[in-house]
Coordinates of C-alpha atoms in Angstrom, one line a residue:
M13 CA -19.3 13.2 12.4
A14 CA -16.9 12.7 14.7
V15 CA -14.5 9.4 14.5
E16 CA -13.4 6.9 17.0
F17 CA -10.8 5.5 15.7
P18 CA -10.3 1.6 16.6
L19 CA -8.3 0.7 18.9
A20 CA -5.8 -1.5 16.5
H21 CA -5.6 0.6 14.5
I22 CA -4.0 2.8 17.6
A23 CA -2.5 0.2 18.1
A24 CA -0.5 0.4 14.4
A25 CA -0.5 3.9 14.4
V26 CA 1.4 3.7 17.0
L27 CA 4.3 0.8 15.8
G28 CA 4.4 1.9 12.6
C29 CA 6.4 5.3 14.3
V30 CA 7.9 2.6 16.5
Y31 CA 8.8 0.6 12.7
L32 CA 10.4 3.9 11.6
A33 CA 12.1 4.6 14.7
A34 CA 13.9 1.2 14.7
V35 CA 14.4 1.7 10.5
V36 CA 16.4 5.1 11.2
F37 CA 18.7 3.3 14.1
E38 CA 18.5 0.4 12.6
Q39 CA 17.7 -2.2 14.3
Q40 CA 17.1 -4.7 12.1
T41 CA 14.7 -7.5 14.6
V42 CA 12.7 -4.8 15.5
K43 CA 11.9 -3.8 11.7
Y44 CA 11.4 -8.0 10.7
L45 CA 9.0 -7.7 14.2
L46 CA 7.0 -4.8 13.3
K47 CA 6.9 -4.5 9.7
P48 CA 4.1 -7.6 9.2
T49 CA 2.2 -6.7 12.7
V50 CA 1.6 -3.5 11.9
T51 CA -0.7 -4.2 8.3
M52 CA -2.8 -7.2 9.7
L53 CA -3.4 -4.8 12.9
I54 CA -5.0 -2.9 10.0
A55 CA -6.8 -5.3 8.8
Y56 CA -7.8 -7.3 11.7
P57 CA -11.1 -4.9 12.4
V58 CA -12.3 -5.2 9.1
D59 CA -14.7 -7.3 8.6
S60 CA -14.2 -10.0 6.3
S61 CA -17.3 -11.4 5.3
T62 CA -18.7 -7.3 5.1
Y63 CA -15.2 -6.4 2.4
P64 CA -13.9 -9.0 2.0
G65 CA -11.8 -6.9 -0.7
I66 CA -10.2 -4.8 1.5
F67 CA -10.0 -7.6 4.7
Y68 CA -7.6 -10.1 1.7
G69 CA -6.0 -6.8 0.5
L70 CA -4.4 -6.2 3.6
V71 CA -3.6 -10.1 4.0
Q72 CA -2.2 -10.2 0.8
S73 CA -0.3 -7.3 1.4
A74 CA 0.7 -8.7 5.3
I75 CA 1.9 -11.3 3.2
G76 CA 3.7 -8.9 0.5
D77 CA 5.8 -7.5 3.6
S78 CA 7.6 -10.4 4.7
F79 CA 9.0 -11.8 1.1
L80 CA 10.1 -7.7 1.1
M81 CA 12.3 -7.6 4.7
V82 CA 14.4 -10.6 3.7
P83 CA 16.8 -9.8 2.5
D84 CA 16.9 -10.6 -0.6
E85 CA 16.9 -11.0 -4.2
R86 CA 15.4 -14.1 -5.7
M87 CA 12.3 -12.1 -2.8
F88 CA 11.1 -9.4 -4.9
V89 CA 8.7 -11.3 -7.5
P90 CA 6.6 -12.7 -4.6
G91 CA 6.9 -10.2 -3.2
L92 CA 5.7 -8.6 -6.9
V93 CA 3.0 -10.7 -7.3
S94 CA 1.2 -10.8 -3.6
F95 CA 1.0 -6.6 -4.1
L96 CA -0.1 -6.7 -7.2
A97 CA -3.2 -9.6 -5.5
A98 CA -3.7 -7.2 -2.7
H99 CA -4.5 -4.6 -5.7
V100 CA -6.5 -6.0 -7.8
C101 CA -9.2 -7.4 -3.9
Y102 CA -9.1 -3.7 -3.6
T103 CA -9.8 -3.5 -6.9
A104 CA -12.7 -5.2 -7.8
S105 CA -13.9 -4.0 -3.5
F106 CA -14.4 -0.8 -4.0
A107 CA -17.8 0.3 -4.6
A108 CA -17.0 3.2 -8.7
R109 CA -18.8 2.0 -11.3
W110 CA -16.1 1.6 -13.7
R111 CA -16.4 5.0 -16.5
A112 CA -14.5 7.0 -18.0
A113 CA -13.1 10.4 -16.8
W114 CA -11.1 13.1 -16.5
P115 CA -8.7 12.1 -13.1
G116 CA -7.9 8.8 -16.1
V117 CA -5.2 11.2 -17.4
P118 CA -3.3 12.8 -15.4
L119 CA -3.1 9.1 -13.3
A120 CA -2.3 7.4 -16.8
A121 CA -0.1 10.6 -17.6
A122 CA 2.0 10.2 -14.6
A123 CA 2.5 6.5 -14.6
T124 CA 3.7 6.2 -17.7
A125 CA 6.4 9.2 -16.7
M126 CA 7.9 7.3 -13.8
V127 CA 7.6 3.5 -15.9
V128 CA 9.9 5.9 -18.6
Q129 CA 12.5 7.1 -15.7
L130 CA 12.6 4.0 -14.4
W131 CA 13.2 1.4 -17.1
P132 CA 16.9 2.0 -17.2
G133 CA 17.1 0.6 -14.6
V134 CA 14.3 -1.9 -14.7
E135 CA 15.9 -3.0 -18.1
R136 CA 19.0 -4.9 -16.4
E137 CA 16.8 -7.2 -14.6
P138 CA 15.5 -10.4 -15.4
G139 CA 12.7 -10.3 -18.0
V140 CA 10.0 -11.8 -15.5
V141 CA 10.7 -9.0 -13.3
Q142 CA 10.3 -6.7 -16.3
A143 CA 7.1 -7.9 -17.2
G144 CA 5.9 -8.1 -13.4
V145 CA 6.7 -4.1 -13.1
V146 CA 4.6 -3.0 -15.6
A147 CA 2.3 -5.5 -14.9
Y148 CA 1.7 -4.3 -11.3
V149 CA 1.4 -0.2 -12.4
C150 CA -0.9 -1.1 -15.2
V151 CA -3.1 -2.9 -11.5
I152 CA -2.0 0.4 -9.4
V153 CA -3.4 2.9 -11.4
A154 CA -6.3 1.0 -11.9
M155 CA -7.2 0.6 -7.9
A156 CA -6.2 4.9 -8.3
Y157 CA -8.9 5.4 -10.5
R158 CA -11.2 3.8 -9.8
A159 CA -10.2 4.6 -6.0
V160 CA -10.9 8.8 -7.4
L161 CA -14.6 8.0 -9.4
G162 CA -16.3 6.5 -5.7
G163 CA -14.9 10.0 -4.7
N164 CA -14.9 9.2 -0.6
R165 CA -11.2 12.0 -0.2
V166 CA -10.3 9.5 2.4
L167 CA -10.1 6.5 0.4
V168 CA -9.0 8.5 -2.8
A169 CA -5.8 9.9 -0.3
G170 CA -4.9 6.4 1.0
A171 CA -4.8 5.1 -3.1
L172 CA -1.8 8.0 -4.1
L173 CA -0.1 8.1 -0.7
F174 CA 0.2 4.0 -1.9
C175 CA 1.3 5.4 -5.9
V176 CA 4.2 7.5 -3.7
S177 CA 4.9 4.2 -1.7
D178 CA 5.8 2.2 -5.1
A179 CA 7.2 5.2 -6.4
L180 CA 9.7 5.9 -3.4
L181 CA 10.5 2.2 -3.4
A182 CA 10.7 1.7 -7.1
W183 CA 13.1 4.5 -7.9
G184 CA 15.5 3.3 -4.6
K185 CA 15.5 -0.6 -5.9
F186 CA 16.2 0.0 -9.8
M187 CA 18.1 3.5 -10.6
Q188 CA 18.5 5.1 -6.5
A189 CA 18.4 5.3 -3.0
H190 CA 18.8 7.3 0.2
A191 CA 18.6 7.3 3.3
W192 CA 16.0 9.1 3.8
T193 CA 14.1 6.5 0.6
E194 CA 12.6 3.8 3.6
P195 CA 11.4 5.5 6.3
A196 CA 9.7 7.5 3.3
V197 CA 7.7 5.0 1.5
M198 CA 6.8 3.0 4.5
L199 CA 5.3 5.9 6.1
T200 CA 2.9 6.7 2.9
Y201 CA 2.9 2.8 3.1
Y202 CA 1.3 1.7 6.5
A203 CA -1.1 6.1 6.0
A204 CA -2.1 4.8 2.8
Q205 CA -3.2 0.8 4.1
L206 CA -4.7 3.1 8.0
C207 CA -7.0 5.5 5.1
I208 CA -7.9 2.4 2.6
A209 CA -9.6 0.5 5.6
G210 CA -10.3 2.9 7.7
A211 CA -12.3 4.7 4.6
H212 CA -14.6 1.2 4.7
I213 CA -14.9 1.2 8.4
W214 CA -14.5 4.5 10.2
P215 CA -17.5 5.7 9.1
Q216 CA -19.9 2.7 10.2
R217 CA -18.4 1.9 13.2
S218 CA -18.9 6.1 14.6
K219 CA -22.9 5.5 13.7
T220 CA -22.5 2.1 15.5
E221 CA -21.0 3.9 18.0
R222 CA -24.0 6.8 18.4
Q223 CA -27.2 4.1 18.6

């Protein structure tokens, strides 16, 4: 089935590339303008009445983007809470029925290993940050697990890319950042959001336009 991508998603992909260039060339003003804008462009074609969890999850993500791009450590917790709320919205919106399945084992193992590796850096943070990190890991793993249960390959790719993006972000914040950390975080993040939104609206859009 040929997929017709919404214009807003094409624009988001283009502006996401511009954002990555702004990261490389340290153009802070461009970054501030584009970071939440790209996420809202991804949300724009999503019908909030048909897919409220996806739409409001993207809105919460844009709010989180806005918090995290402020160079103030006090904005980390509000940003973390915004993205936690986004994953709750995503998880609730996925259609798969909860059940025990083998993919839960590697997901839980990977998450546990990541927390163990990060903990020397996390434990230097205030208690609210420590609790927030643990809660966030639990929620994003639940989101990824429910996506895997559904079997939609685009959705699974989006969920796993989100896990990779957040793992890179956490490693850069709590352990050691590299020159490539922010570009890698944002590339996987925007790809994840496009896949999560697209898994719900790209097939329907293609079918509608053929009729």
